[in-house]
CSV table of C-alpha atoms and ligand atoms in Angstrom, one decimal:
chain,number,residue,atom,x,y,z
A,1214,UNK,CA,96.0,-47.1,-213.9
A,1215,UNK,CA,97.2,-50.7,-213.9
A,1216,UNK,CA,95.0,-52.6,-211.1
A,1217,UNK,CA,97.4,-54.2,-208.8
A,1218,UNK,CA,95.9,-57.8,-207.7
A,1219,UNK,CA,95.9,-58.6,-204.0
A,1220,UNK,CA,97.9,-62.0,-203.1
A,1221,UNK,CA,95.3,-64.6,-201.9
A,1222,UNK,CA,95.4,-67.0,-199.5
A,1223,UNK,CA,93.7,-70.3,-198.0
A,1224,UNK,CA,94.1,-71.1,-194.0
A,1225,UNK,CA,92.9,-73.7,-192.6
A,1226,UNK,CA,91.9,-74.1,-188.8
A,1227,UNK,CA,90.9,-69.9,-189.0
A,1228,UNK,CA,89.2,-70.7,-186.1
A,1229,UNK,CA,91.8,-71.6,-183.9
A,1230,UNK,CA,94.4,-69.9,-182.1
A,1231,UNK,CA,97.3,-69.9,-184.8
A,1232,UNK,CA,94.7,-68.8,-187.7
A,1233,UNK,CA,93.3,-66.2,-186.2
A,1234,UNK,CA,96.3,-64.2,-185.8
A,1235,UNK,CA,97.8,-65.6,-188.9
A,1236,UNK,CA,94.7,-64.2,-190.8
A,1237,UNK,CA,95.2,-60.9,-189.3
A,1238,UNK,CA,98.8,-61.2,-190.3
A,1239,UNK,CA,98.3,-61.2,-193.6
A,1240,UNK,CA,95.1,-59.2,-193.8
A,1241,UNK,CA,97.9,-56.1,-192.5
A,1242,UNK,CA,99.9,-57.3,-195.5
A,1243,UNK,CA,97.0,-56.7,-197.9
A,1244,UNK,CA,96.1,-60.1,-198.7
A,1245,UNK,CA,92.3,-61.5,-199.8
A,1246,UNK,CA,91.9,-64.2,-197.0
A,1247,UNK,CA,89.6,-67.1,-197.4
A,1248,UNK,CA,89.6,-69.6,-194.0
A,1249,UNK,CA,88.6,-73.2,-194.0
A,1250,UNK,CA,86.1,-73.8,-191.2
A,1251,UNK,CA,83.7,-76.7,-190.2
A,1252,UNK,CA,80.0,-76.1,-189.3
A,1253,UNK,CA,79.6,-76.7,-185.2
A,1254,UNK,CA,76.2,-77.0,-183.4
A,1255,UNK,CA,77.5,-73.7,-182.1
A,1256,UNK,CA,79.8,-71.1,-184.3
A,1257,UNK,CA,83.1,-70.6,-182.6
A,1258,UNK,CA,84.6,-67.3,-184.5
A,1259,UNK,CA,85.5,-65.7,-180.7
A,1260,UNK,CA,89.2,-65.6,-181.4
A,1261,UNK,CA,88.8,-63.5,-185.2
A,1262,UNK,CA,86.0,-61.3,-183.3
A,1263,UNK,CA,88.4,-60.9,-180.7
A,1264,UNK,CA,91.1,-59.4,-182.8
A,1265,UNK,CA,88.1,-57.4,-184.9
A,1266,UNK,CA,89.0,-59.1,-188.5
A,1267,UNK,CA,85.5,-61.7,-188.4
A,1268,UNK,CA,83.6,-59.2,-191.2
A,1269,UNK,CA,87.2,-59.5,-193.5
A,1270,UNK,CA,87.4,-63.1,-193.7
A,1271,UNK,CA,85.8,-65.0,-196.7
A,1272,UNK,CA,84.9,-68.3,-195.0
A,1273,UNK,CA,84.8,-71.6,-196.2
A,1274,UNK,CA,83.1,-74.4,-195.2
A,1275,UNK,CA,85.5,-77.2,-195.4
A,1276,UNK,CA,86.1,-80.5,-192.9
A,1277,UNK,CA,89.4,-82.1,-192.7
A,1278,UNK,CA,87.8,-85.5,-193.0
A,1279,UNK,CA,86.3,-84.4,-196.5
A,1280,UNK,CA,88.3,-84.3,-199.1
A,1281,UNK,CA,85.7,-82.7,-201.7
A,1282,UNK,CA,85.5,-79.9,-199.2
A,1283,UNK,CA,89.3,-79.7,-199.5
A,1284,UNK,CA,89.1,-80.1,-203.2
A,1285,UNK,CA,86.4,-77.2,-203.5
A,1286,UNK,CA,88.0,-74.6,-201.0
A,1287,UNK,CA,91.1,-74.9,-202.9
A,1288,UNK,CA,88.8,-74.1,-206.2
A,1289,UNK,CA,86.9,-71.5,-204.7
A,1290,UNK,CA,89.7,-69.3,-203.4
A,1291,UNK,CA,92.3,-69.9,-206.0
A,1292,UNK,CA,95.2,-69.0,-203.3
A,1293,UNK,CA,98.8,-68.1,-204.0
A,1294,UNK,CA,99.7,-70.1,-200.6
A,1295,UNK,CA,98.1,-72.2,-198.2
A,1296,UNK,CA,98.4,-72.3,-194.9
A,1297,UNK,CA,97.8,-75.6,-193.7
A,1298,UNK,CA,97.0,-74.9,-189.8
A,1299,UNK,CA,94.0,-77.3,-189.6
A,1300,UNK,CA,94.5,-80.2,-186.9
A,1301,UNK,CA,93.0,-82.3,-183.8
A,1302,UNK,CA,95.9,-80.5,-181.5
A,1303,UNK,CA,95.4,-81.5,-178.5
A,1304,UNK,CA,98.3,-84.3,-177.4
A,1305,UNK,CA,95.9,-85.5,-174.4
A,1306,UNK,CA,92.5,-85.9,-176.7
A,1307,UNK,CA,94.5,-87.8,-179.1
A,1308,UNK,CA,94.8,-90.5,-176.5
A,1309,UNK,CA,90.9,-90.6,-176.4
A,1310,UNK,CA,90.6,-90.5,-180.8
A,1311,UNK,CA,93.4,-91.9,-181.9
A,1312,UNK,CA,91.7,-92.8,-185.7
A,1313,UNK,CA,90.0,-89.4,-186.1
A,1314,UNK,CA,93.2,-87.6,-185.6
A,1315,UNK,CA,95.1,-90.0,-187.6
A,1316,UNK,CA,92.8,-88.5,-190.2
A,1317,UNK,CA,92.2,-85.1,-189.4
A,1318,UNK,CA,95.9,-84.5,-188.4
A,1319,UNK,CA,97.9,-86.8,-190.8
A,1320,UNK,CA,96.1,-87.7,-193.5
A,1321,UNK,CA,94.3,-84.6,-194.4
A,1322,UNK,CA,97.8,-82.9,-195.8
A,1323,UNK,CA,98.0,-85.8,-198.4
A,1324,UNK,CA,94.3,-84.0,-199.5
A,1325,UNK,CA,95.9,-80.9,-200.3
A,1326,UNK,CA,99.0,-81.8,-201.5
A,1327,UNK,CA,97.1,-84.0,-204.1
A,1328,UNK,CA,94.7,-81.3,-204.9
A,1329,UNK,CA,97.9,-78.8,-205.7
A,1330,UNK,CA,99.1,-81.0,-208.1
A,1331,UNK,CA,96.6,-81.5,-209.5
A,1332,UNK,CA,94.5,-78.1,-209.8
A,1333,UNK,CA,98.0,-75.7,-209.7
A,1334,UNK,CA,101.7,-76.8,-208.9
A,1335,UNK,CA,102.3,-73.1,-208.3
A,1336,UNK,CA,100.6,-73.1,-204.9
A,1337,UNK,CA,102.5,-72.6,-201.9
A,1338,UNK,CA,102.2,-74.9,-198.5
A,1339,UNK,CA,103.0,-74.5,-195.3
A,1340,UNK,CA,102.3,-77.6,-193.1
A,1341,UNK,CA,102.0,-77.1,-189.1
A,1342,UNK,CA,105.0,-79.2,-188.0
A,1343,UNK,CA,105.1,-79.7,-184.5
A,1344,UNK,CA,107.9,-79.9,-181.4
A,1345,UNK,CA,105.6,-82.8,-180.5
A,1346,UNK,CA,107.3,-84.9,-183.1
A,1347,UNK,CA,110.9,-85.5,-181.5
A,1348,UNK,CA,108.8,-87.1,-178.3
A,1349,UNK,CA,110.2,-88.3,-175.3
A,1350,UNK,CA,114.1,-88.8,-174.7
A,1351,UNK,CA,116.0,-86.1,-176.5
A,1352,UNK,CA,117.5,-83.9,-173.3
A,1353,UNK,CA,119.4,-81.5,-175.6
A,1354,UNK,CA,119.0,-78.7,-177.7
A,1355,UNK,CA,116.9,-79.9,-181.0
A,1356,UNK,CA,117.3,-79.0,-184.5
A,1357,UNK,CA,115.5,-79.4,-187.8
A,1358,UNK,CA,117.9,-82.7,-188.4
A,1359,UNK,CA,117.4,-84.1,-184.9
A,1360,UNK,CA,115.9,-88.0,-184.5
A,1361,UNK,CA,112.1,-88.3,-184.1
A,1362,UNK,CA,110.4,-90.4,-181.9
A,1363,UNK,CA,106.8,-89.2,-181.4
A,1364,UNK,CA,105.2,-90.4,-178.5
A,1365,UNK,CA,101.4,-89.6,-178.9
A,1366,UNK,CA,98.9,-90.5,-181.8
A,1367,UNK,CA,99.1,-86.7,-182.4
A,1368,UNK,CA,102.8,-86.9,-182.9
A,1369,UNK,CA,102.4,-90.0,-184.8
A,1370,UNK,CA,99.5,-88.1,-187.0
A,1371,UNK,CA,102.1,-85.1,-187.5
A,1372,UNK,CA,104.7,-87.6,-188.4
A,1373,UNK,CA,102.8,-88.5,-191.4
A,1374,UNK,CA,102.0,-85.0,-192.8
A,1375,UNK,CA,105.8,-84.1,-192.3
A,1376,UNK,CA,106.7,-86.9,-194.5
A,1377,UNK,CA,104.3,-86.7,-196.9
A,1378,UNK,CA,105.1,-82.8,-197.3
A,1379,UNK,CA,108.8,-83.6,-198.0
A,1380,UNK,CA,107.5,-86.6,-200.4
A,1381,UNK,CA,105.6,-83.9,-203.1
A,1382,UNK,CA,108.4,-81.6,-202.4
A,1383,UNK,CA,111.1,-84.0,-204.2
A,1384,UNK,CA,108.6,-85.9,-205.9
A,1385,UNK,CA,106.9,-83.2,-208.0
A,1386,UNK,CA,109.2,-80.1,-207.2
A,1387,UNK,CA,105.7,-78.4,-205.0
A,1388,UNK,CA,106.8,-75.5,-202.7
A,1389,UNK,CA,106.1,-77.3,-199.4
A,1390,UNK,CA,107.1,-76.5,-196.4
A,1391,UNK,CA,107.3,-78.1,-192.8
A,1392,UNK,CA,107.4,-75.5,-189.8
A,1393,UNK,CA,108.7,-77.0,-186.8
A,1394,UNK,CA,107.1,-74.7,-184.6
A,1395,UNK,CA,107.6,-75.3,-180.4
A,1396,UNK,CA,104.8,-74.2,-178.3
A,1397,UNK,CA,103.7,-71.1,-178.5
A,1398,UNK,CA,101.1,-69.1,-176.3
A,1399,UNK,CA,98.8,-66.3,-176.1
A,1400,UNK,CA,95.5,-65.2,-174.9
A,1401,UNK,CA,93.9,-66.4,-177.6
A,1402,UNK,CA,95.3,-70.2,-176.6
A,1403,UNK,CA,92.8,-73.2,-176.1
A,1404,UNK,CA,91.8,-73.3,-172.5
A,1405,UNK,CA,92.7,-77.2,-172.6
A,1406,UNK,CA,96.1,-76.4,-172.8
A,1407,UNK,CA,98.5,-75.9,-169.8
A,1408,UNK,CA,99.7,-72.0,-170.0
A,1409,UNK,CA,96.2,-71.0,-170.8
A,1410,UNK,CA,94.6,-73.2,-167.6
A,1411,UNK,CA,96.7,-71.8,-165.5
A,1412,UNK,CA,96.7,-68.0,-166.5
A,1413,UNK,CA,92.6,-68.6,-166.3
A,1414,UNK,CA,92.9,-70.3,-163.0
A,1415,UNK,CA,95.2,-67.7,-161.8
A,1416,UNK,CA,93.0,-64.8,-162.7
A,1417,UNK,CA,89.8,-66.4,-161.2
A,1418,UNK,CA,91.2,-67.6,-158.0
A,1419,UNK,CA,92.5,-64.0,-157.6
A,1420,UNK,CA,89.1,-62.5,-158.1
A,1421,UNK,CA,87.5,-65.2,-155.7
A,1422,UNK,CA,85.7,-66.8,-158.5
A,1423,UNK,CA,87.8,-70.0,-157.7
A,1424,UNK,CA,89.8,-71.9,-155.2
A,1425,UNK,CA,92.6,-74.5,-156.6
A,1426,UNK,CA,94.5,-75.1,-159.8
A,1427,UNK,CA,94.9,-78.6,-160.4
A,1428,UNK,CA,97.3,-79.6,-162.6
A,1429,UNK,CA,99.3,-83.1,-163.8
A,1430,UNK,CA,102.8,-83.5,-164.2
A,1431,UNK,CA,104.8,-79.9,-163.0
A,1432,UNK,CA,107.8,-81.1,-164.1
A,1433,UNK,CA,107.5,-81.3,-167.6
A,1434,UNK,CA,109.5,-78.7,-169.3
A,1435,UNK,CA,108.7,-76.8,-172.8
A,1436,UNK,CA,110.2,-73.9,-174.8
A,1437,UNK,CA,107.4,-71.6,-175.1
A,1438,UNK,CA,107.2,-68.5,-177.2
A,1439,UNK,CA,104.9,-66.0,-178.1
A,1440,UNK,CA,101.8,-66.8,-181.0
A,1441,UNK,CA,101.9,-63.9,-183.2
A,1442,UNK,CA,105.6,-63.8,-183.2
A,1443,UNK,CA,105.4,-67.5,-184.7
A,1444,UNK,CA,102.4,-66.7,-187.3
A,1445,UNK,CA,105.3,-64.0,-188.6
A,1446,UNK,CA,107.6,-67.3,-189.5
A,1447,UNK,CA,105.2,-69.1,-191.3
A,1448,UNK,CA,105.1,-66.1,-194.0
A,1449,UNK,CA,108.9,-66.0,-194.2
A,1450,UNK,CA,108.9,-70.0,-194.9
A,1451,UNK,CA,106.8,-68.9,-198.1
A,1452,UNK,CA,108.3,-66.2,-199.3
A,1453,UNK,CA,111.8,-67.8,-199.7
A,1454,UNK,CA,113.8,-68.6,-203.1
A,1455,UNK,CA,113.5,-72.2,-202.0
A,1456,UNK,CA,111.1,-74.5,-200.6
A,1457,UNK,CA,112.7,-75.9,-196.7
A,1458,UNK,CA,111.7,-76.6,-193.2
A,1459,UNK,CA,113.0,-74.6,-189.8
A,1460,UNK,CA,112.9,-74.9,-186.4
A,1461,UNK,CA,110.8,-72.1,-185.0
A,1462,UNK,CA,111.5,-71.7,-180.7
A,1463,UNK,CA,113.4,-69.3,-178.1
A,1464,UNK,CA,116.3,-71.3,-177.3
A,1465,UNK,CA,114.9,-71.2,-173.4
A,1466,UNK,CA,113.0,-74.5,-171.7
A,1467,UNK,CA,110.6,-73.9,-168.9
A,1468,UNK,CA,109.1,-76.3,-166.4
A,1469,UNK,CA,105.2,-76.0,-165.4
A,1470,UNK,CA,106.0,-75.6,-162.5
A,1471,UNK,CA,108.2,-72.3,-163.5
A,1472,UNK,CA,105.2,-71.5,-165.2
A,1473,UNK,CA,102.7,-71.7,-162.0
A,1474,UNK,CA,105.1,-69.8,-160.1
A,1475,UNK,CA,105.4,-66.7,-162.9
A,1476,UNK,CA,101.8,-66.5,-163.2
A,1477,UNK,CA,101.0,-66.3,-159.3
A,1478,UNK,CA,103.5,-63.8,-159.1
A,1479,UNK,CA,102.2,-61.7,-161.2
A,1480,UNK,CA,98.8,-61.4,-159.2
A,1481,UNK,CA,101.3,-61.2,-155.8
A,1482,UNK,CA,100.3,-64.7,-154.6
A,1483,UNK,CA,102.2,-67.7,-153.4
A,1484,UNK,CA,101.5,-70.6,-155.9
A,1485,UNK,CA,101.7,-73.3,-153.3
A,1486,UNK,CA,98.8,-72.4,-151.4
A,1487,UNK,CA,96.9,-72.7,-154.6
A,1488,UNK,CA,98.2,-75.5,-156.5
A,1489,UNK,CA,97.2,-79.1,-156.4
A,1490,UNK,CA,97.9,-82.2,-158.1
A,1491,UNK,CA,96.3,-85.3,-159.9
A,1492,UNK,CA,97.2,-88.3,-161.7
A,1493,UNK,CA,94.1,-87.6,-164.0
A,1494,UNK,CA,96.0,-85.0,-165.6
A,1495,UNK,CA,98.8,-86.9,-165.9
A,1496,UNK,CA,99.5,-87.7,-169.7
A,1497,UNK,CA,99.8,-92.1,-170.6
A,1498,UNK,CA,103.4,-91.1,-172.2
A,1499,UNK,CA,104.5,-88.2,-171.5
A,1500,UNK,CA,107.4,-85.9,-173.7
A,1501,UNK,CA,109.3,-84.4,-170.8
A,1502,UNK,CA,111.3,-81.9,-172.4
A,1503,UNK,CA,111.3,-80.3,-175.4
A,1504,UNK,CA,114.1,-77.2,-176.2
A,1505,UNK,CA,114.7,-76.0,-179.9
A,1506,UNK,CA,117.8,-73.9,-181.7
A,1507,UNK,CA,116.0,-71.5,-184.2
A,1508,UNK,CA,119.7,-70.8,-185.2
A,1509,UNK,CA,118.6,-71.7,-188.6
A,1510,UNK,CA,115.3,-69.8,-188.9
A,1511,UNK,CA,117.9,-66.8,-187.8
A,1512,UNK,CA,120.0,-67.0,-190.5
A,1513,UNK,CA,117.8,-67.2,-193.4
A,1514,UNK,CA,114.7,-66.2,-192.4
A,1515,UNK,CA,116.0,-63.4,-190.2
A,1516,UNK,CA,113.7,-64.0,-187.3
A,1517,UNK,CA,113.9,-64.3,-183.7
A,1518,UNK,CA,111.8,-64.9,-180.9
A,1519,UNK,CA,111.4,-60.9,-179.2
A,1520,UNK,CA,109.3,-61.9,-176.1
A,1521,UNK,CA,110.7,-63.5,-173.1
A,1522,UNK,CA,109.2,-66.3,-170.6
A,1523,UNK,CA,108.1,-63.8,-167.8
A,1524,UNK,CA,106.4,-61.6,-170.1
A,1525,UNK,CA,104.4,-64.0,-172.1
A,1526,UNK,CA,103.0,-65.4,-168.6
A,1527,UNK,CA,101.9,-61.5,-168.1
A,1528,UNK,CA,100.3,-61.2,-171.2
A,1529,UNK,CA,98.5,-63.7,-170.4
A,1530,UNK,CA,97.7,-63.7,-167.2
A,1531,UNK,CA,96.7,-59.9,-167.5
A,1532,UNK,CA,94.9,-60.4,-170.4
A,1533,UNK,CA,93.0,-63.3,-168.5
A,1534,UNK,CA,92.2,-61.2,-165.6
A,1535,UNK,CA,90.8,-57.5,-167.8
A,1536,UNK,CA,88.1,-60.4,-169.0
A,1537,UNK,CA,87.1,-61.4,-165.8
A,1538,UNK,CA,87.0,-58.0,-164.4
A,1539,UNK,CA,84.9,-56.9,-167.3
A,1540,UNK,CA,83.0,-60.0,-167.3
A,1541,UNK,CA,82.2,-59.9,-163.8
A,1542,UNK,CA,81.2,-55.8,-164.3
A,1543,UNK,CA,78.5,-57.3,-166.6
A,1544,UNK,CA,80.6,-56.2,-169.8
A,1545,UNK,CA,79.8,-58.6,-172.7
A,1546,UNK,CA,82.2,-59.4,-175.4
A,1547,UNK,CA,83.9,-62.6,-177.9
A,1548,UNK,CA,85.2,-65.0,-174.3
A,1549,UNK,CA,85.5,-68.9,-174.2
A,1550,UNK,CA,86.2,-69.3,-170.5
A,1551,UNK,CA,82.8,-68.2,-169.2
A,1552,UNK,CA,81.3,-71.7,-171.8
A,1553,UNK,CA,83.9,-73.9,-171.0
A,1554,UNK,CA,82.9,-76.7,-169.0
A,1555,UNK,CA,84.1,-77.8,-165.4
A,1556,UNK,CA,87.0,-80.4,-165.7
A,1557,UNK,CA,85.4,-82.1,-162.8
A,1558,UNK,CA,82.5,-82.8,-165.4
A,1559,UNK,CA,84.9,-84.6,-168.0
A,1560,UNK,CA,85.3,-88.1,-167.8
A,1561,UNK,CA,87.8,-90.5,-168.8
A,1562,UNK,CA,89.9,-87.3,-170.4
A,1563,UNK,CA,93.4,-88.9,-170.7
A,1564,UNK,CA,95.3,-85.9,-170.5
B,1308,NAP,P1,94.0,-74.9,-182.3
B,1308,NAP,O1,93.8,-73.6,-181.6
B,1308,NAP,O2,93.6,-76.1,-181.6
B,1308,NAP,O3,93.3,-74.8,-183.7
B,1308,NAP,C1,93.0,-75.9,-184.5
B,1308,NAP,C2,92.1,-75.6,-185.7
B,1308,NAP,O4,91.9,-76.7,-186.4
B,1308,NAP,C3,90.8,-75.0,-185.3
B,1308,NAP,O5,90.4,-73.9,-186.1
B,1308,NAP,C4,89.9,-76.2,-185.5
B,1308,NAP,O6,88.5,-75.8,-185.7
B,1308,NAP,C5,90.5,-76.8,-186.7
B,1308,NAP,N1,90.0,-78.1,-186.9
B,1308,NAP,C6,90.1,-79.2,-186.1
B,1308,NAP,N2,89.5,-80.3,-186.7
B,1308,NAP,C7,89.0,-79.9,-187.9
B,1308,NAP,C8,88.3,-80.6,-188.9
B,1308,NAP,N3,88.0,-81.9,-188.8
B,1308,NAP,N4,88.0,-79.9,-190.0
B,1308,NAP,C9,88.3,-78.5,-190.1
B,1308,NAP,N5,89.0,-77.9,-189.2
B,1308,NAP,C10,89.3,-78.5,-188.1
B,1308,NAP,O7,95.6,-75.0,-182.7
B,1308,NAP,P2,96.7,-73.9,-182.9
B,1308,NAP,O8,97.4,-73.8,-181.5
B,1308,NAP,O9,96.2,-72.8,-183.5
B,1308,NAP,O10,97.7,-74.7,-183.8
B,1308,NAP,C11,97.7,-74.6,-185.2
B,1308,NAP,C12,98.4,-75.7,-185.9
B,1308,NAP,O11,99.8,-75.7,-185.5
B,1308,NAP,C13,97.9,-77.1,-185.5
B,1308,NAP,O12,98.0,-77.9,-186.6
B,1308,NAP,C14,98.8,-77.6,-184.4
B,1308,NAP,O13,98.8,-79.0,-184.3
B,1308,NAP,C15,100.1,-77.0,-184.9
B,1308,NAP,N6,101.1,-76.6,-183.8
B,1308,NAP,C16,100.7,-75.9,-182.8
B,1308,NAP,C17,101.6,-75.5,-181.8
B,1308,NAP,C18,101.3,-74.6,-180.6
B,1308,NAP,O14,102.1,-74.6,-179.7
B,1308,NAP,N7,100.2,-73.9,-180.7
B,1308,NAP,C19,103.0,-75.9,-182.0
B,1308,NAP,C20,103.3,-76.7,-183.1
B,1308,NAP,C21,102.4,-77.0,-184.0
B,1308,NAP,P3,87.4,-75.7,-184.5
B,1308,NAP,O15,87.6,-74.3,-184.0
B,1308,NAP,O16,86.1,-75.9,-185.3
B,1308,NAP,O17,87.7,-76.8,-183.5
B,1309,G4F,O1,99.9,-77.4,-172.9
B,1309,G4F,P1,100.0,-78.9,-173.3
B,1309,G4F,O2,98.7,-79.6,-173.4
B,1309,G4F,O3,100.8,-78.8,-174.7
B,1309,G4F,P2,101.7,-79.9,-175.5
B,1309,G4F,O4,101.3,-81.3,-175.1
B,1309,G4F,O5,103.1,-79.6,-175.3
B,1309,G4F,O6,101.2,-79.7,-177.0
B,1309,G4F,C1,101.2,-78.4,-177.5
B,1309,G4F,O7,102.4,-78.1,-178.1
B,1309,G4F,C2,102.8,-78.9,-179.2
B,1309,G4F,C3,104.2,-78.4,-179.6
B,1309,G4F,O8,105.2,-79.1,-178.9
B,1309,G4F,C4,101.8,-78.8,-180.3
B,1309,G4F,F1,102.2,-79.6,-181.4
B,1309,G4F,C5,100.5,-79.3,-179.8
B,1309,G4F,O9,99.5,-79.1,-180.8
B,1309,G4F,C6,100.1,-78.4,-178.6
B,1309,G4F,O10,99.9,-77.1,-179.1
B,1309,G4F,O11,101.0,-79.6,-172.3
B,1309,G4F,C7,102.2,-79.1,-172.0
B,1309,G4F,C8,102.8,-79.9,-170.8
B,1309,G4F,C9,102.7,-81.4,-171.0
B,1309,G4F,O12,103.9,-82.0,-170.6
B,1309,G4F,C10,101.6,-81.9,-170.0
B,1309,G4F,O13,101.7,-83.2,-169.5
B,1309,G4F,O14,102.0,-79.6,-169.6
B,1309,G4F,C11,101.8,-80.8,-168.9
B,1309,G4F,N1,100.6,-80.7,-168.0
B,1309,G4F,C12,100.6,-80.7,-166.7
B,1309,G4F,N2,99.4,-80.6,-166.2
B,1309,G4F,C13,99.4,-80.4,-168.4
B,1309,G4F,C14,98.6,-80.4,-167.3
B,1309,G4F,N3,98.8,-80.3,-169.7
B,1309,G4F,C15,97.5,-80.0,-169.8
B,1309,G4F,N4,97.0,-79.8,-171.0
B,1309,G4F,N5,96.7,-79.9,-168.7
B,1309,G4F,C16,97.2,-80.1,-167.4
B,1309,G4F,O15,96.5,-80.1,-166.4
């Protein structure tokens, strides 16, 4: 019998909250996955044991700031695309190292891009374009052919690796693609980030294990969807006839403050005796709304966003409080919030 070979694939950032479900994406679809991952003083592989796929991941050690390690991980697992998920994300922390996400976030892409060409022209890429990049100003409805104007050294990093994405697309005819993805949540979200503070805050302050949430600006409004609805259109941006980049949102803009309110409902509490605020969390330039039209991802990629504002707070806030419960009951399993350090012991973190 002829031996039918699996499709292989490189992701980079595995780790993180994108990768991991990504990885178990495309594990479901029968594919050999290798992940790109950087050696910490402490391993950080919670979110791929947390969805049980750690054991069927063939990892790679590979930093965004090395481009040997690029080089070599593109060698080693010969893919037939790349997901290039890899970043410094955070907007706030991008204040604190601007350079180092320059590099990590921007420059890195030009690393694999260059390697393709090189190595195999026949390699796929998807590039994690971000919402981030239209910045502050634009009060309407945005689209893959909307103005940016990024208004962070993240956005500015992101900027770059768009660009340079498009560049080897015309220049040397690679299948490169820029996903324009809005924010998107889950439980498996960084604890740094807003939806995932609150929802954590939210369960602990309902099981007495804390008092206050305090956030920055509550006015600032985003279009959040659901994670491993958005993993799904990264696949479908590589397995078009032709190389092109989409919007990826819900159509739907939500303030903080909307979100606050969802979560403390969902635990039958009123938010305002709960919430504080403080200009520490307050970002240096702010993007104050962001909304995208995934008209176009619709049409040709035939996807659309399934789960709706109120329930992705209750995912997560659910999900946030079963791990308390369980941790509190002395149950031990893959967790970050139980590590992560008190805000109150972060200095100068411009948020
Ligand atoms: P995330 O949870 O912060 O994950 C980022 C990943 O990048 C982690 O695996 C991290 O590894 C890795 N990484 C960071 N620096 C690295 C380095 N120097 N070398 C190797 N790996 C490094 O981010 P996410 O939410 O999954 O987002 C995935 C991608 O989509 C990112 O590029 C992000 O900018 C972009 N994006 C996200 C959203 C969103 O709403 N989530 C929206 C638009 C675009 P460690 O675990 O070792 O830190
Ligand atoms: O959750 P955030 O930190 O996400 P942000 O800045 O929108 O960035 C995320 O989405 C981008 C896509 O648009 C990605 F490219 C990026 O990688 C990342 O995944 O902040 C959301 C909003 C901001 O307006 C912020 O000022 O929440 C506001 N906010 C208010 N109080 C806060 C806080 N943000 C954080 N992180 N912490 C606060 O206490």
């Amino acid at each position: 019998m002829k031996k039918i070979n699996k499709k292989k694939t490189l992701i980079t950032g595995i780790t993180g909250q994108d990768g991991a479900y990504l990885a178990k994406f495309l594990l479901d679809k029968g594919y050999e996955v290798y992940g790109g991952y950087r050696r910490l003083s402490t391993p950080n592989f919670w979110r791929l044991q947390y969805l049980g796929i750690f054991e069927k991941i063939k990892l790679i050690p590979m930093d965004l700031i090395d481009i040997n390690s690029i080089y070599e991980a593109i060698k080693i697992s010969q893919p037939d695309e790349i997901y290039h998920l890899g970043a410094q994300s955070f907007v706030g922390a991008s204040f604190d190292v601007p350079q180092a996400t320059a590099e990590i976030t921007g420059l890195a892409t030009t690393a694999f891009l260059e390697t393709i060409r090189h190595i195999n022209s026949k390699i796929k890429f998807y590039q994690a374009s971000t919402s981030e990049l239209y910045g502050d100003g634009a009060y309407s409805m945005l689209r893959e052919n909307s103005p940016f104007r990024p208004s962070s050294p993240y956005a500015v990093a992101k900027l770059y690796a768009y660009w340079i994405t498009r560049v080897y697309r015309e220049a040397y005819g690679i299948f490169a693609v820029n996903g324009i993805l809005f924010n998107h949540e889950s439980p498996l979200r960084g604890l740094e980030f807003v939806t995932r503070k609150i929802s954590n805050a939210v369960a602990k302050i309902y099981l007495g294990l804390e008092k206050e949430l305090v956030l920055g600006n509550l006015d600032a409004k985003r279009d959040w969807g659901y994670a491993p609805e958005y993993v799904e259109s990264m696949w479908l941006m590589l397995q078009q006839p032709e190389p092109d980049d989409f919007v990826i949102a819900t159509n739907e803009t939500h303030s903080v403050k909307e979100f606050v309110k969802e979560a403390f409902k969902c635990v039958s509490l009123n938010f305002q005796k709960y919430i504080k605020t403080n200009p520490r969390f307050k970002r240096k330039f702010e993007v104050n709304f962001l909304l995208g039209d995934y008209s176009k991802a619709k049409k040709r990629l035939n996807w659309e966003p399934k789960t709706k504002f109120s329930d992705l707070v209750k995912i997560m806030v659910n999900e946030d409080l079963n791990r308390w419960k369980k941790w509190q009951d002395g149950e031990r399993f893959a967790f970050d919030a139980p590590f992560y350090p008190s805000e109150k012991n972060i200095i100068n973190r411009s948020l």
